[in-house]
Amino acid sequence: MRPILLQGHTRSLTQIKYNREGDLLFSVSKDQIVNAWYSHNGERLGTYNGHVGAIWSVDVNSMSTLLITGSADNSAKLWNIQTGKCLHTWEFKTAVKRVAFSEDDTMALAVTEQRMGYPGTIVILSINSDIEAQQSDEPITIIRPEGPKAMVADWGNINKYIITGHEDGSIALYNWKDGEKLNSIHPHTGEITDLQVSEDRTYFITASKDKSAQIFESNTLMPLKKYVTDAPLNSASITPIQEFVILGGGQDAMQVTTTTMRQGKFECRFWHRILEEEVGRVKGHFGPINTIAVHPDGKSFSSGGEDGYVRVHHFDNDYFKFKYPELS
Amino acid sequence: MPSDDISVKPSWADEVDEFDLLPLETFTDENGIKTIIEIKTNDDGKKVKVTRKIKKTLITEYVNKAAAERKKWVKFGDERGKKVGPDLSTTSIGEQIYLKLSSTGKQHTENVEDHDASKKKQLLLGKKILCRMCKGDHFTTKCPYKDTLQPLEELSTALQETTKETQPSTEPIQADSSTTGKYVPPGMRIGSTKPSGDSYKERRDDSTIRVTNLSEDTTDSDIHELFCRFGSISRVYLARDRETNVCKGFAFVSFALRDDASKALQAINGYGYDNLILRVEWAKSST
């Protein structure tokens, strides 16, 4: 396969995301720009300009009308996807590290950083799906987790709970309505860098700096699978069609100059989701991979790296024909 | 007469026109295959007939209605007013890469190596392989003292006696090498957290073969095609000229398994490819 290289950013990528149909790909980076791309040919549809700090996170609603971004300029912004216009700005005391729309698009969560004396919080915002409508400034509720700060978060299935991943490698389940912590486990020994839910949100995968990725059940936090690699991981994604997970990461950017390129391990690793065995690798990035997203139809995937590139890979036919020898 | 002069001395522009005027036939047959027959004059001044057949197929792809609607959206932001289609300043096509899926993942390879260890040793004994470093019966690249003894070629003979007696333990020897004054990157220094990738790297190195005497128009995919029958390839590097981008005549092929590499080495060494006889040998470690 020949990857499509998207050069829309001048600094490292922080998150990429497909919309529900997978025809659009959104990328955010530390260079303060949000880019929208057509995923089939890599054409840039437009940019969303307005943030004045590094952008940490992006999410798109299921109708592909609204886009939410969280930035280090202490704000989260809501955008009209079609026109690139900023519809609303929520101001916070600290940087917004993660944003995510709820399953029904009526809410969004924003994880704010613990810094400058302010505790880290998870703010639930009310979203009006009508583009013309005025958005409410007042959050529905604010969850204040205790202990190590939350790095990533997402919604569980049918908006019942919120799953958070923390700096110390623990995962917690919150009832967002009253902010009560229902369950908490400590499966990782390093910082949790990514948390992606499955299509039906009944299970999710976490990536951690402790070089492993794990799959858990959403409602019970029961560990299901574990993938142990040899490099710190920054992202993990679940693939439809083939039962794989794609893991990405590599040596920390600050460590890169002390070793050779080959030791960097800047490859996307494909692991068999069920058998927990590595099945293949895709290389290409010059630096650690920060974020991976899989097209909802499972026929392509994209990776964004510290090197500022997004690489869109459309799988060859061989990929779909592959059968695990021990299973067939 | 002036007109005579012109006919005797045609200008260079007319000459070019003449080439273009050579007969050009195009017809389309019932299967929709368009045939273009051209008669050209090549560099040697000979006339050549060039027949090109073009078949156009329209592939209809069904996409979600909403997605089809979104394809018609007007560009905005920094892209405002730009024409439809990918812009070369933001979108480019990368080099061909291969995703070879196999059940022999990283963990598997290790197991296979363990199982075959005794078998391999016997093989090696029969072949009388002598390590250039420690005179042991393994490949030089496999030598446990490779990293430490390589810069100290003279020392190796002296150390040989002691190392033969004691069980291989790399730590004390490493300490020696650090005192020789050779630059050691901070990440490799003793006391620093040793990168776990060391063993991994070595394994990659010693399953690499070097292919030489390749013809100029060899491409990466040619090499890939030639070697993929021997096993899973983890890397193909084809040396190219920086300016002309033609092959410089050699390539490195890394296999996932050393066995595959040695199979390839035996089979392809001396193999005629593109009118040239290929030479294959183990790649020397770059460290």
XYZ file of C-alpha atoms in Angstrom, chain A residues 1-7 19 21 23-24 33 36-38 40-49 63-64 81-84 211 230 244 258 260 262-263 265 267 270-271 276-283 311 313 315 319 322 324-326, chain B residues 64 66-68 70-80 82-108 185-188 195-198 200-201 204-205 234-236 286:
116
model
C 0.000 0.000 0.000
C 1.081 3.543 -0.624
C 0.213 5.812 2.272
C -1.087 9.329 1.710
C 0.973 11.891 3.608
C -0.905 14.861 5.006
C 1.333 17.827 5.675
C -16.306 11.042 11.566
C -19.052 7.583 7.994
C -15.220 10.237 4.840
C -13.717 13.054 6.886
C -4.690 24.523 13.797
C -10.324 18.637 8.070
C -9.391 16.172 5.319
C -11.202 13.929 2.889
C -10.221 8.823 0.524
C -7.722 11.068 -1.294
C -6.114 13.208 1.385
C -7.531 16.465 0.074
C -7.733 19.180 2.714
C -11.274 20.426 3.088
C -10.408 23.313 5.342
C -9.007 24.560 8.595
C -10.607 25.789 11.784
C -8.664 28.797 12.979
C -24.184 13.839 12.347
C -20.851 15.394 11.290
C -17.833 21.558 10.430
C -19.086 22.713 7.047
C -18.076 26.374 7.247
C -15.186 26.366 9.709
C 4.543 -0.424 27.078
C 8.677 -3.258 23.812
C -6.867 -6.699 15.309
C 20.556 9.231 22.336
C 19.714 4.972 16.703
C 16.001 1.554 14.599
C 15.720 1.489 18.360
C 10.318 1.626 17.332
C 5.997 1.625 13.881
C -0.836 -4.846 14.491
C -1.791 -7.324 17.192
C -2.737 -11.277 21.877
C 0.011 -11.879 19.353
C 1.739 -9.451 17.077
C 0.885 -10.068 13.428
C 2.508 -7.213 11.543
C 4.008 -3.758 11.494
C 3.712 -0.645 9.388
C 6.521 1.825 9.471
C -0.219 9.064 7.199
C -3.104 3.942 4.842
C -5.191 -1.597 3.195
C -5.021 -7.620 4.467
C -5.441 -12.858 5.913
C -4.860 -16.637 11.264
C -3.397 -20.086 10.458
C -4.148 -21.532 13.864
C -23.298 7.110 2.269
C -24.432 12.245 3.712
C -20.833 11.538 2.779
C -21.599 12.145 -0.905
C -20.088 16.409 2.016
C -17.891 15.874 -1.047
C -19.530 18.916 -2.594
C -18.732 21.197 0.319
C -16.917 24.429 -0.387
C -13.457 24.706 1.105
C -12.988 27.031 4.043
C -10.354 28.394 6.394
C -6.856 28.344 4.915
C -8.169 26.357 1.964
C -10.782 28.949 1.011
C -8.618 26.675 -3.620
C -9.611 24.392 -6.452
C -11.091 20.938 -5.997
C -8.649 18.069 -5.712
C -5.709 17.336 -3.454
C -3.199 20.177 -3.185
C 0.397 19.031 -3.568
C 1.562 21.356 -0.819
C -0.456 19.516 1.798
C -1.038 16.071 0.323
C 1.502 13.735 -1.178
C 1.847 10.041 -1.803
C 4.373 8.179 0.285
C 6.660 5.363 -0.694
C 5.293 1.889 -1.137
C 5.229 0.048 2.167
C 4.300 -3.501 2.930
C 2.183 -4.856 5.701
C 3.050 -8.512 5.821
C 0.645 -10.216 8.160
C 1.804 -13.460 9.648
C 1.268 -15.501 12.731
C 5.023 -15.585 13.318
C 5.025 -12.411 15.252
C 7.847 -11.192 17.394
C 7.082 -13.546 20.233
C 6.808 -16.446 17.889
C 26.405 7.536 23.493
C 24.800 8.428 26.844
C 22.006 5.955 26.266
C 24.498 3.105 25.911
C 17.434 0.094 26.262
C 15.525 -3.112 25.965
C 15.825 -2.950 22.213
C 19.433 -4.129 22.187
C 16.048 -6.899 19.182
C 18.429 -4.787 17.142
C 17.529 -7.651 13.013
C 21.103 -7.110 11.988
C 11.034 -6.806 7.449
C 12.959 -4.276 5.416
C 14.244 -3.705 1.905
C 26.697 -1.150 10.709
